[in-house]
XYZ file of C-alpha atoms in Angstrom:
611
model
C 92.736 124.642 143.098
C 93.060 124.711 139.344
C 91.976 121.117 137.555
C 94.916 120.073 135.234
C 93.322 117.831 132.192
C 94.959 116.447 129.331
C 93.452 114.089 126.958
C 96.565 113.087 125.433
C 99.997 112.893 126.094
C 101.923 115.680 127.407
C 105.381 115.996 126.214
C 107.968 115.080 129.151
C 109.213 117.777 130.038
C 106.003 120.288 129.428
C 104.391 117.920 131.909
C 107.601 118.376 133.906
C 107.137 122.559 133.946
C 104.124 121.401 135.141
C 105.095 120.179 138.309
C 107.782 121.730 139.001
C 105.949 124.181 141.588
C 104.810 121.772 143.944
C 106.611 119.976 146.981
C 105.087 116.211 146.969
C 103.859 115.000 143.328
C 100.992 111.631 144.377
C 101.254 109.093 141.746
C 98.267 106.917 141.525
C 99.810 103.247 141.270
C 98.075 100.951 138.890
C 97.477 102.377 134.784
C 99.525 105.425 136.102
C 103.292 104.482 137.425
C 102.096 100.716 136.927
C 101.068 98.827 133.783
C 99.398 95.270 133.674
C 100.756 92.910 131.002
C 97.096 92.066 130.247
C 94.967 94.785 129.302
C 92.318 94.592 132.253
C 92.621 94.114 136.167
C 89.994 90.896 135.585
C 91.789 89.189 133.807
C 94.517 88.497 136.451
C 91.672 86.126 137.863
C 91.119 84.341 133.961
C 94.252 83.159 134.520
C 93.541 82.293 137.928
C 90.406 80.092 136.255
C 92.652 78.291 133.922
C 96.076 77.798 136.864
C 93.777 76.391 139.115
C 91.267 74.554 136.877
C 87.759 76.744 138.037
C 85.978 77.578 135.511
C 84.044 80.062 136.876
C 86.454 81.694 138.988
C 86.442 84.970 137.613
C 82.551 85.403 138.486
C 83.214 83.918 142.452
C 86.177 85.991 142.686
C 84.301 89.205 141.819
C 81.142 88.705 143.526
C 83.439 87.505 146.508
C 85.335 90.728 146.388
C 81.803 92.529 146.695
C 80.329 90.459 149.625
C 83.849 91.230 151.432
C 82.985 94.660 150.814
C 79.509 94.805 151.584
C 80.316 92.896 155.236
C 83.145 94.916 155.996
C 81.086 98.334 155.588
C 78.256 96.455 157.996
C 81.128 95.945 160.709
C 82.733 98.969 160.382
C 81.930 101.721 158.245
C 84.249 101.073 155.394
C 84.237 99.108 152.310
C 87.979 98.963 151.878
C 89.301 95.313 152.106
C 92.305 93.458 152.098
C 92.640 90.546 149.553
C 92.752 88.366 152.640
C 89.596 88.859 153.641
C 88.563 88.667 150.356
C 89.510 85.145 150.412
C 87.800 84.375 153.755
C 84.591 84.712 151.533
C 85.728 82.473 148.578
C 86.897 80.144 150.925
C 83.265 80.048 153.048
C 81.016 80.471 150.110
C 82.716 78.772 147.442
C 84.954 76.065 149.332
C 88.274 77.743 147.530
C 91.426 77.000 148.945
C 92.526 80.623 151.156
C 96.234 78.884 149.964
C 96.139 80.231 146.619
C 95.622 83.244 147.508
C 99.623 83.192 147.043
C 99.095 82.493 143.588
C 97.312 85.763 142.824
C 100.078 87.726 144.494
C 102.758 86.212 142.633
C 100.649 86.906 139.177
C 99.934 90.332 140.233
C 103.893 90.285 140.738
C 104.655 89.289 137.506
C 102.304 91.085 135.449
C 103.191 94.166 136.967
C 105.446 96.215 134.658
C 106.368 100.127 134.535
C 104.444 103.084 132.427
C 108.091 104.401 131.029
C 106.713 107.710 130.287
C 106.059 108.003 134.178
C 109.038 106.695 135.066
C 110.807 109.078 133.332
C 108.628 111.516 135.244
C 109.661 110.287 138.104
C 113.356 110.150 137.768
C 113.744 113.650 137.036
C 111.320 114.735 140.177
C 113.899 112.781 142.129
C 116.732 114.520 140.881
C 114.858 117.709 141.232
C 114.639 117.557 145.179
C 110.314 116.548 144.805
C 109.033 114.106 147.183
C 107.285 111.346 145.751
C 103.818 109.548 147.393
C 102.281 106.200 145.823
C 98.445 106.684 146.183
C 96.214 103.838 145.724
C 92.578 102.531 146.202
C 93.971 98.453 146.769
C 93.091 95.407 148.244
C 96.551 94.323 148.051
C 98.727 94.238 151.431
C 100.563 96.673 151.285
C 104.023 94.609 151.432
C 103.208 93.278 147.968
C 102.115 96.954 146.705
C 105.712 97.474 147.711
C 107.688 94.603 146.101
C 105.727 95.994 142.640
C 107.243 99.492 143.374
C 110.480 97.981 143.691
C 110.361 95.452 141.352
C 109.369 98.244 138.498
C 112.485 100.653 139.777
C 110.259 102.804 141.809
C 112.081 102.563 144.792
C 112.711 106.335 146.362
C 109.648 107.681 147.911
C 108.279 109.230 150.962
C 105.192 107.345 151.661
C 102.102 104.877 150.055
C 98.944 105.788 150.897
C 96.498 102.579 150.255
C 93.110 102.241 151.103
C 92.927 98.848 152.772
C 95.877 100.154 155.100
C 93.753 103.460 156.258
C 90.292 102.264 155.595
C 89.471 105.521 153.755
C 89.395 105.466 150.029
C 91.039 107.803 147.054
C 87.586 107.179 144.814
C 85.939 109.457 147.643
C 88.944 111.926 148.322
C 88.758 111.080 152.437
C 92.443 109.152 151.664
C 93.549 112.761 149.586
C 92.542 114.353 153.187
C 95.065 111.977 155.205
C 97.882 113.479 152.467
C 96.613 117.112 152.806
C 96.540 116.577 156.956
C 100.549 114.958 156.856
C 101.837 117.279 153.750
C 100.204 120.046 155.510
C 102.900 123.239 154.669
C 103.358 121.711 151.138
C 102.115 122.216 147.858
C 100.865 118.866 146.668
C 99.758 117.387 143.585
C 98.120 113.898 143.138
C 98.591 112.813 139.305
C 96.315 109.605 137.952
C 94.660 108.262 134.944
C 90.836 108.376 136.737
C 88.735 111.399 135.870
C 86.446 110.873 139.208
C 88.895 109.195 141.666
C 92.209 110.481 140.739
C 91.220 114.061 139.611
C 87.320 115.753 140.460
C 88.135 114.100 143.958
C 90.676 115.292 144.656
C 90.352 118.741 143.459
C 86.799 118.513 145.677
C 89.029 118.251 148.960
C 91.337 120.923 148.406
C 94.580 119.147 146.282
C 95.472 119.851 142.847
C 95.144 117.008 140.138
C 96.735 116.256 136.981
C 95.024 113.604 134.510
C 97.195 111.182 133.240
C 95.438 109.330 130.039
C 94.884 105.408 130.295
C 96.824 103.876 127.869
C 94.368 101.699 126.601
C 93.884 103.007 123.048
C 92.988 99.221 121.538
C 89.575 97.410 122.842
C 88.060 94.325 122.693
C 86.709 93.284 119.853
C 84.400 89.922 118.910
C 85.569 86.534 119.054
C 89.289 88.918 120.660
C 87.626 89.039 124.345
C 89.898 86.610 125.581
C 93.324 85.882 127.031
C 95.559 86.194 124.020
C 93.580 89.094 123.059
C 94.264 90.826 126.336
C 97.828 90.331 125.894
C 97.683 91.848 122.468
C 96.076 95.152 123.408
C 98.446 95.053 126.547
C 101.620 94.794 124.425
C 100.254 97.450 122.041
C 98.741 100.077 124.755
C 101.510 99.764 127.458
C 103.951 100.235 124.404
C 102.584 102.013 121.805
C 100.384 104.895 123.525
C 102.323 105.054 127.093
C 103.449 108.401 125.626
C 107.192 108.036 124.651
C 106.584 105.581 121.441
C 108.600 107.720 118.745
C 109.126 104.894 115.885
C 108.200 105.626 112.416
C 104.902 104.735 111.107
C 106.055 101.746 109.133
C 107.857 100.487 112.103
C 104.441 101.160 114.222
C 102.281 99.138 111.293
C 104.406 96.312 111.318
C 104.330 96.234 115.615
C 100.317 96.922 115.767
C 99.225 94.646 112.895
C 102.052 92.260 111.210
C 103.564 90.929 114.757
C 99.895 89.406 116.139
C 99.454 87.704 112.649
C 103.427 86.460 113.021
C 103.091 84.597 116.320
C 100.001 83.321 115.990
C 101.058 81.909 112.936
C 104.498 80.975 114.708
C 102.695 78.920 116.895
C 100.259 77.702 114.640
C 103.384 75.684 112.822
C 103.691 74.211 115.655
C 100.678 72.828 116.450
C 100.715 71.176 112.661
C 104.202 70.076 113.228
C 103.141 68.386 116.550
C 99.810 66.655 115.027
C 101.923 65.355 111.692
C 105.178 64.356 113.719
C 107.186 66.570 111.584
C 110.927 65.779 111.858
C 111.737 69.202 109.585
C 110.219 72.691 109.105
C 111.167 74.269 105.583
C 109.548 77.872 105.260
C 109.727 79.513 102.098
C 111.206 82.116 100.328
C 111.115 84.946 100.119
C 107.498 85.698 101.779
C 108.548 83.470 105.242
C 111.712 85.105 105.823
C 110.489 87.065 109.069
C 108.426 83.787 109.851
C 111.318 82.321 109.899
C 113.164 84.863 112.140
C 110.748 85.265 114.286
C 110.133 81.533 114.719
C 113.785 80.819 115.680
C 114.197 83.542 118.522
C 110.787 82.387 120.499
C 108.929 79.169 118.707
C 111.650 77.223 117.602
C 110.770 73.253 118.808
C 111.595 71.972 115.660
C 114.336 71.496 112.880
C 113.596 74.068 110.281
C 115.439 75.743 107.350
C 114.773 78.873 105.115
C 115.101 77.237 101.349
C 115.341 79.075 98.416
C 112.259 78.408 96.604
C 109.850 80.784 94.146
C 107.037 80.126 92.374
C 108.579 80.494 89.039
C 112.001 78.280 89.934
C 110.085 75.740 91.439
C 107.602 74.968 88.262
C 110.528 75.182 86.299
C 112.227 72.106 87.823
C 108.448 70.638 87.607
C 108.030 71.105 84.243
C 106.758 68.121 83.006
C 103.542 68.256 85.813
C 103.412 71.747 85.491
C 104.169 73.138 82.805
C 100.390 74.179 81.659
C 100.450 76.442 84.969
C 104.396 78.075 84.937
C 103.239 78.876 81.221
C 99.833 80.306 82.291
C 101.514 82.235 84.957
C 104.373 83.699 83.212
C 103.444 83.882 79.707
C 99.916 83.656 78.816
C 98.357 85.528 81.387
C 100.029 88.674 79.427
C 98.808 88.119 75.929
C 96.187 90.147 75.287
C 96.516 92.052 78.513
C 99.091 93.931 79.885
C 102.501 94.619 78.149
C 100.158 94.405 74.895
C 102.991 96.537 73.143
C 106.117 93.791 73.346
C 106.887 91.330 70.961
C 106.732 87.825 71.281
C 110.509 87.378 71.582
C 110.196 90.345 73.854
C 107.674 88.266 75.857
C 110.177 84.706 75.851
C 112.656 86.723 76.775
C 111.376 88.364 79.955
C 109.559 84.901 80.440
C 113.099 83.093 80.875
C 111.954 81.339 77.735
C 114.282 83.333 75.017
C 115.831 79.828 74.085
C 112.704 79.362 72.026
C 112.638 82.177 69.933
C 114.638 80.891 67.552
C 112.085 78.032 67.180
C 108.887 80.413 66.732
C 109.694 80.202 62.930
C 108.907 76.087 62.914
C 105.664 77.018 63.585
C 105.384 79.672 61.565
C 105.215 82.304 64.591
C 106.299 86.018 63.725
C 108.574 87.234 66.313
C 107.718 90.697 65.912
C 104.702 90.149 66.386
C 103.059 92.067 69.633
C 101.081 90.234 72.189
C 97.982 91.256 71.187
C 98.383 90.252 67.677
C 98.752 86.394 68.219
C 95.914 84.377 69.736
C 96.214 82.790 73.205
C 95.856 79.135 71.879
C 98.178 79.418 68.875
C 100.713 80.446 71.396
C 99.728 77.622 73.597
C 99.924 75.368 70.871
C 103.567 76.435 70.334
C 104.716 76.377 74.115
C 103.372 72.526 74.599
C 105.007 71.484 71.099
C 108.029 72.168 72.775
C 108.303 70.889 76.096
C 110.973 68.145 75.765
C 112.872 71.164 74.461
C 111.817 73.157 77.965
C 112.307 69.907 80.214
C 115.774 69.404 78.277
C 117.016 72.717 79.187
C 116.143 72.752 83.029
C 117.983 69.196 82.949
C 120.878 71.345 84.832
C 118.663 73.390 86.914
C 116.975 70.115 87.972
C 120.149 68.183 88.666
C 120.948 71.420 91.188
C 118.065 71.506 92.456
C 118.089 68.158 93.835
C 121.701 68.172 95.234
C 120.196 71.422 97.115
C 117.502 69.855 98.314
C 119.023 66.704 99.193
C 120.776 68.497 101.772
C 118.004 70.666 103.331
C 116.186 67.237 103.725
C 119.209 65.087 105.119
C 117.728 61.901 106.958
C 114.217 64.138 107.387
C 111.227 62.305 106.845
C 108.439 63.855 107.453
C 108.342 67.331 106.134
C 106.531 70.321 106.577
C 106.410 73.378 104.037
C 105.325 76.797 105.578
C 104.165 79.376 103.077
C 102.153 82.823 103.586
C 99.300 82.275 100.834
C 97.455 82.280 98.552
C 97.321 79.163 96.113
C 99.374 77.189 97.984
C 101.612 76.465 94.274
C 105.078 76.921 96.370
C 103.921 74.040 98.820
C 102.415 72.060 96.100
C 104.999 72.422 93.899
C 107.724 71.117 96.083
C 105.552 68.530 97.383
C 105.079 66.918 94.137
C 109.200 67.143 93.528
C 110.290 65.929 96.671
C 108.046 62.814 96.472
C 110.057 62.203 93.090
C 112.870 62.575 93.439
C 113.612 61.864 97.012
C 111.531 58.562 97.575
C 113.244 57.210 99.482
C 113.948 59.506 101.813
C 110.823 61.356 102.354
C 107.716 59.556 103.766
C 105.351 62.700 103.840
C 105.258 65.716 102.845
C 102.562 68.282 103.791
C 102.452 72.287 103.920
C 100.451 74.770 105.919
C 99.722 78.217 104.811
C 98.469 81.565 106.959
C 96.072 82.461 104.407
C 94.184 80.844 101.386
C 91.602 81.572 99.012
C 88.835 79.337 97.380
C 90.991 77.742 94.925
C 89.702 74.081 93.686
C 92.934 72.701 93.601
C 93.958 74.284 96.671
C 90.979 72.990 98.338
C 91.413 69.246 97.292
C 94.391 69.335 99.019
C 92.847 70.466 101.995
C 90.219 68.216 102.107
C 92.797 65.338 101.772
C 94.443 66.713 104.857
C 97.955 67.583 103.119
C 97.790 71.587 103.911
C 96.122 73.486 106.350
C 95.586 77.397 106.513
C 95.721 79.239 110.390
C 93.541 82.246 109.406
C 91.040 81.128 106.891
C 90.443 78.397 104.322
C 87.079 77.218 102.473
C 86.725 74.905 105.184
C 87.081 77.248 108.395
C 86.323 80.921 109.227
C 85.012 81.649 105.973
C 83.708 84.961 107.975
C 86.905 86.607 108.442
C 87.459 86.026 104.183
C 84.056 87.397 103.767
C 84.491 90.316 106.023
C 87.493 91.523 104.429
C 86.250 91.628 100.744
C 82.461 92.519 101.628
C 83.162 95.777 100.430
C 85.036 95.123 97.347
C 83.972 96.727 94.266
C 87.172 95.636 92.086
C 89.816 92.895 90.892
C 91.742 96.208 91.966
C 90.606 96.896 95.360
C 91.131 93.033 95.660
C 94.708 93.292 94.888
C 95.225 96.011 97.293
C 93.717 94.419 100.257
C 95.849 91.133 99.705
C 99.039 93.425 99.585
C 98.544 95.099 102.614
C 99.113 90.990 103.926
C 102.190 90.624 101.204
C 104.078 93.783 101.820
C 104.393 92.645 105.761
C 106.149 89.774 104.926
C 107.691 90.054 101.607
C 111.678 89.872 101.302
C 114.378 92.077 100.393
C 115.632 90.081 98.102
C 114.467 89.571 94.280
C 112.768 86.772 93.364
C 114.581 83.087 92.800
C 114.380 82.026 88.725
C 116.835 78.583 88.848
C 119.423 76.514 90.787
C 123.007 76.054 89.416
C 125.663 73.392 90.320
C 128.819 75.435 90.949
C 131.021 72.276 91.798
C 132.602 70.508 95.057
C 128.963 70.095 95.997
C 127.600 73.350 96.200
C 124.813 75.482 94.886
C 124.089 79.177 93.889
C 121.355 80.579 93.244
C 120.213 83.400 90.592
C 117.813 85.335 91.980
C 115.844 88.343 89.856
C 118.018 91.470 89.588
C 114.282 93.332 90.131
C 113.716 93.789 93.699
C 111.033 94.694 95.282
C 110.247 98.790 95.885
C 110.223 99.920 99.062
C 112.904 97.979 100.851
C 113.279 100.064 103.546
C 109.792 100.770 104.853
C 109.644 96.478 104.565
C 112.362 96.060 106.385
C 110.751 98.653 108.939
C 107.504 96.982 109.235
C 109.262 93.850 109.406
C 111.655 95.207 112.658
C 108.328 96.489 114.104
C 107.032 92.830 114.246
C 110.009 91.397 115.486
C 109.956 93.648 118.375
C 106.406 92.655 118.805
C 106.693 89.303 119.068
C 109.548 89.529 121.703
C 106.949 91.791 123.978
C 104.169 89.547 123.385
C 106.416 86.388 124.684
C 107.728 88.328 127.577
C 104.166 88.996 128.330
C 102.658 85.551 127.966
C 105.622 84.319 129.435
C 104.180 86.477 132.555
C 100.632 85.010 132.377
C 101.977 81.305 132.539
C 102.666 80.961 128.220
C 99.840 78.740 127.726
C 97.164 80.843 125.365
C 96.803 80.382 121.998
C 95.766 83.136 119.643
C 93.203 82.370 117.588
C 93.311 83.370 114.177
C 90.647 85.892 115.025
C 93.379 87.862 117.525
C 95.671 87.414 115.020
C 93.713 88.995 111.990
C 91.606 91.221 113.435
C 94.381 93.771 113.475
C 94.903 93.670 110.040
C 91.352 93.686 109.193
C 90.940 96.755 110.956
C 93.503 98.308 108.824
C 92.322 97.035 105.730
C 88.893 99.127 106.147
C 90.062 102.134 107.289
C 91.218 103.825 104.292
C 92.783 106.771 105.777
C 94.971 104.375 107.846
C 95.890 102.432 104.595
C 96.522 105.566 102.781
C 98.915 106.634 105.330
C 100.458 103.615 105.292
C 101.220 102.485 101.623
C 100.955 105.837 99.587
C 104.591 105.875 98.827
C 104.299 102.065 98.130
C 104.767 100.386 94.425
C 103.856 97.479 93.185
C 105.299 95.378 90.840
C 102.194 94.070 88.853
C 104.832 92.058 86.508
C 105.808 88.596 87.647
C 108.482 87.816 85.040
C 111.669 87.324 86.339
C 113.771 88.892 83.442
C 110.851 91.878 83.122
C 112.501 95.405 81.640
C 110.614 98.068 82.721
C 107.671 97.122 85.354
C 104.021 98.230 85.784
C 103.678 99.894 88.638
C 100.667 100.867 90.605
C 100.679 103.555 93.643
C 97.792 102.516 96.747
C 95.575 105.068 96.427
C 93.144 106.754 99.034
């Protein structure tokens, strides 16, 4: 009897021609027809631990399982047990309850979910005349083995052959015998995703075997060996490596690294919101946008808008706290530097500032001069001599601005800003122009942030308590930060890593430069006409971690939708990626970036991700 083995996925229908010459196809049941929406069987009894408040349940319940075992082959030859008598131990040794012994049926119940490659298997074997067999080594009675068959759509077949029913076992091939002795004129074939039980055994006593690969591609990694972890690498095996997954590689980024980061994030805002009383959520523009999507389908407990906001447009209705920084960020950051062929009008101009080239001459300021001709401070010099000129013409932008924001806010007192990273200027920003202009409306204001970096500003907020970061800040796993620069060799290689974060959640849409009062109380907005490259492997990504986050709901939903994900679940992913230069390469060699951040830029410097 020839030994079948496949390390990775057969198509569908070559694994069809397959077995289309034998009579009864065996399915093993559990990580072959039958998924788990956690990624291991022992974790069914973690969430046992936590239901019924026993901390060390998992340990009683397994060494209970073996003492069942090891009595059962002293009475009578066999180690195969049900789960009731598995519970006749916990109850005498441990003083457990036998009663919830329901409880781990009904889990088993709901975490059960089909392999859809197999399925698809199996539906065309039915159609093809084949007779189907379940083949399992179980404790579970065999009713309940049943109601998961049905349950997952597997409900035409023959016969289930389980191990507690006959006492014989499919790990030692005598339960492949009790098939071979009832199928005895047929040509059988047992399929299964163990290399000892499912195939050598089987293939010892006389049946052919066909291996069917475990899905489980992701593993645990450090600080991820927990329950939100398990439900990660269970939404990303059972989907991503069952065998059928045909989605673009964006798409696939997006569901194996963005949507973990998204929902633990998504919940994180809660958590602040809850600890601050927040009465409304405002998540930024344009980097929150699938946040924000994402948060409204499965997290939403709270009031919450998306609000136009940028960094730019927001200092410039801020100008006189911030002007210092929009000019540093906009303007001076280039002289001397990149675009060291424009002029200065050139510069003003792409700036947003080209209402103060006609001034340049007051201060005796060449226009045609390039960038790298004038000196940083006699620019600066200019730009501060002028900023009732700067304040006077945002006057309009700031009078929109506030009739915008006056009805985001409404009667909302307590506010919280949601931003991806890094300074924190967006959250800041706003903070600062809400408590001015809307006193008396807004009692607090804070912001929280996914990611931040060791900014001094940043931090003093921080340490005040206004914003807090879910992945890593200067004041909390500082490990993760260090981990993914430790290898760094470059402001370059910097830059990269941090857009492999930005490109997940970046918008569509260009970038917001001011507010404008359009009458009868409304607002537009004028938004950059440069938008960002590679729109459509974004808005891949960004589907892929949509889709994620609805699995990874239905899934915790499953286990009870009580586990956080810690920030290490939630970046681990990415960090993976982010080290794996192949992977990155694959990823984001088509990718540009726009290494310009002036809103009225002309031609942009672009740089490809290289390998």
């Amino acid at each position: 009897m020839g030994l079948k083995n496949s390390n990775t996925r057969v198509f569908l229908m070559e694994l069809l021609e397959q077995l289309m010459p034998y009579d009864v196809i065996s399915f093993d049941i559990f990580d072959t027809a039958i998924y788990r929406k956690v990624d291991m069987p022992n974790d069914v009894f973690t969430i046992m631990a936590m239901e019924i408040g026993h901390g060390d349940f998992v340990n009683v319940r397994k060494t209970a399982e073996n003492v069942a075992r090891e009595r059962k082959e002293a009475l009578k030859g066999t180690r195969e047990v049900t789960l009731a008598e598995i519970y006749d131990v916990l109850e005498e040794d441990y003083g457990i309850n036998r009663s919830i012994m329901e409880q781990e049926i009904d889990l088993e119940l709901m975490l059960s979910t089909i392999n859809p490659y197999i399925f698809q298997v199996y539906k065309e074997l039915l159609k093809e005349g084949k007779r189907i067999l379940f083949t399992s080594d179980m404790y579970l009675p065999q009713q309940i083995i049943e109601e998961i068959l049905q349950k997952n759509g597997y409900t035409k077949y023959e016969r289930l052959y389980l191990s507690n029913s006959y006492g014989l076992r499919k790990g030692d091939g005598t339960l492949q015998k009790i098939i071979l002795r009832d199928y005895a004129d047929k040509k059988i074939v047992h399929i299964g995703d163990s290399q000892i039980g499912d195939v050598a055994q089987s293939i010892h006593v006389g049946m052919d075997a066909i291996f069917h690969k475990d899905a489980r591609e992701i593993k645990s990694e450090k600080y991820t060996d927990n329950l939100s972890g398990s439900i990660y690498r269970a939404v990303v095996n059972n989907n991503m490596y069952n065998g059928i997954w045909n989605e673009n590689i964006y798409y696939s980024h997006g569901f194996k690294v963005g949507g973990i980061l998204a929902v633990g994030y998504c919940e994180y805002i809660n958590q602040v919101a809850r600890l601050k009383n927040i009465d409304k959520i405002l998540f930024c523009s344009r980097d929150c946008e699938v946040i924000w999507k994402i948060y409204n389908q499965y997290f939403e407990e709270y009031e919450n808008e998306y609000i136009e906001i940028s960094r730019y447009a927001v200092m410039g209705i801020t100008s006189e706290r911030y002007l210092y920084d929009w000019a540093e960020r906009f303007i001076f950051r280039y002289v001397g530097k990149d675009c060291s062929d424009r002029t200065i009008e050139q510069l003003l101009q792409e700036a947003g500032f080209s209402y103060l080239v006609e001034h340049l001459k007051e201060m005796d300021i060449d226009k045609e001069l390039t960038i790298r001709e004038i000196k940083r401070g006699r620019l600066k010099r200019f730009i501060f001599a002028h900023a009732e000129l700067i304040s006077e013409y945002n006057r309009e932008n700031i009078a929109a601005a506030k009739q915008y924001f006056e009805r985001v806010l409404g009667t909302s007192k307590n506010i919280l800003i949601v931003d991806i990273g890094w300074s924190g200027t967006c959250v800041t920003t706003l903070k600062y122009f809400l408590e001015t202009h809307f006193s008396d409306i807004v009692h607090n204001v804070s912001g929280t942030l996914m990611c931040t970096t060791g900014n001094k500003t940043l931090t003093a907020y921080m340490e005040a308590g206004v914003i807090s970061s879910y992945i890593y800040s200067p004041f909390h796993n500082m490990d993760l930060f260090e981990t993914m620069i430790s290898d760094v060799w470059s402001s370059e290689e910097l830059d990269y890593r941090h857009l492999a974060l930005e490109y997940l959640f970046t918008s569509a849409k260009g970038t917001l430069i001011k507010y404008r009062d359009i009458g009868n109380g409304n607002v537009e907005f004028e938004h950059s006409e440069i938008f960002p490259p590679n729109i459509m492997e974004i808005l891949n990504m960004q589907e892929g971690m949509i889709q994620f986050a609805k699995k990874y709901q239905e899934y915790r939903n499953s286990c009870g939708g009580k586990y956080l994900i810690s920030p290490y679940v939630a970046f681990k992913p990415l960090l993976a990626a982010i080290h794996d230069k192949k992977y990155m390469y694959n990823i984001y060699c088509n990718f540009l970036h726009d290494s310009s951040w002036m809103p009225y830029t002309k031609d942009i410097n672009k740089k490809t991700f290289r390998d």
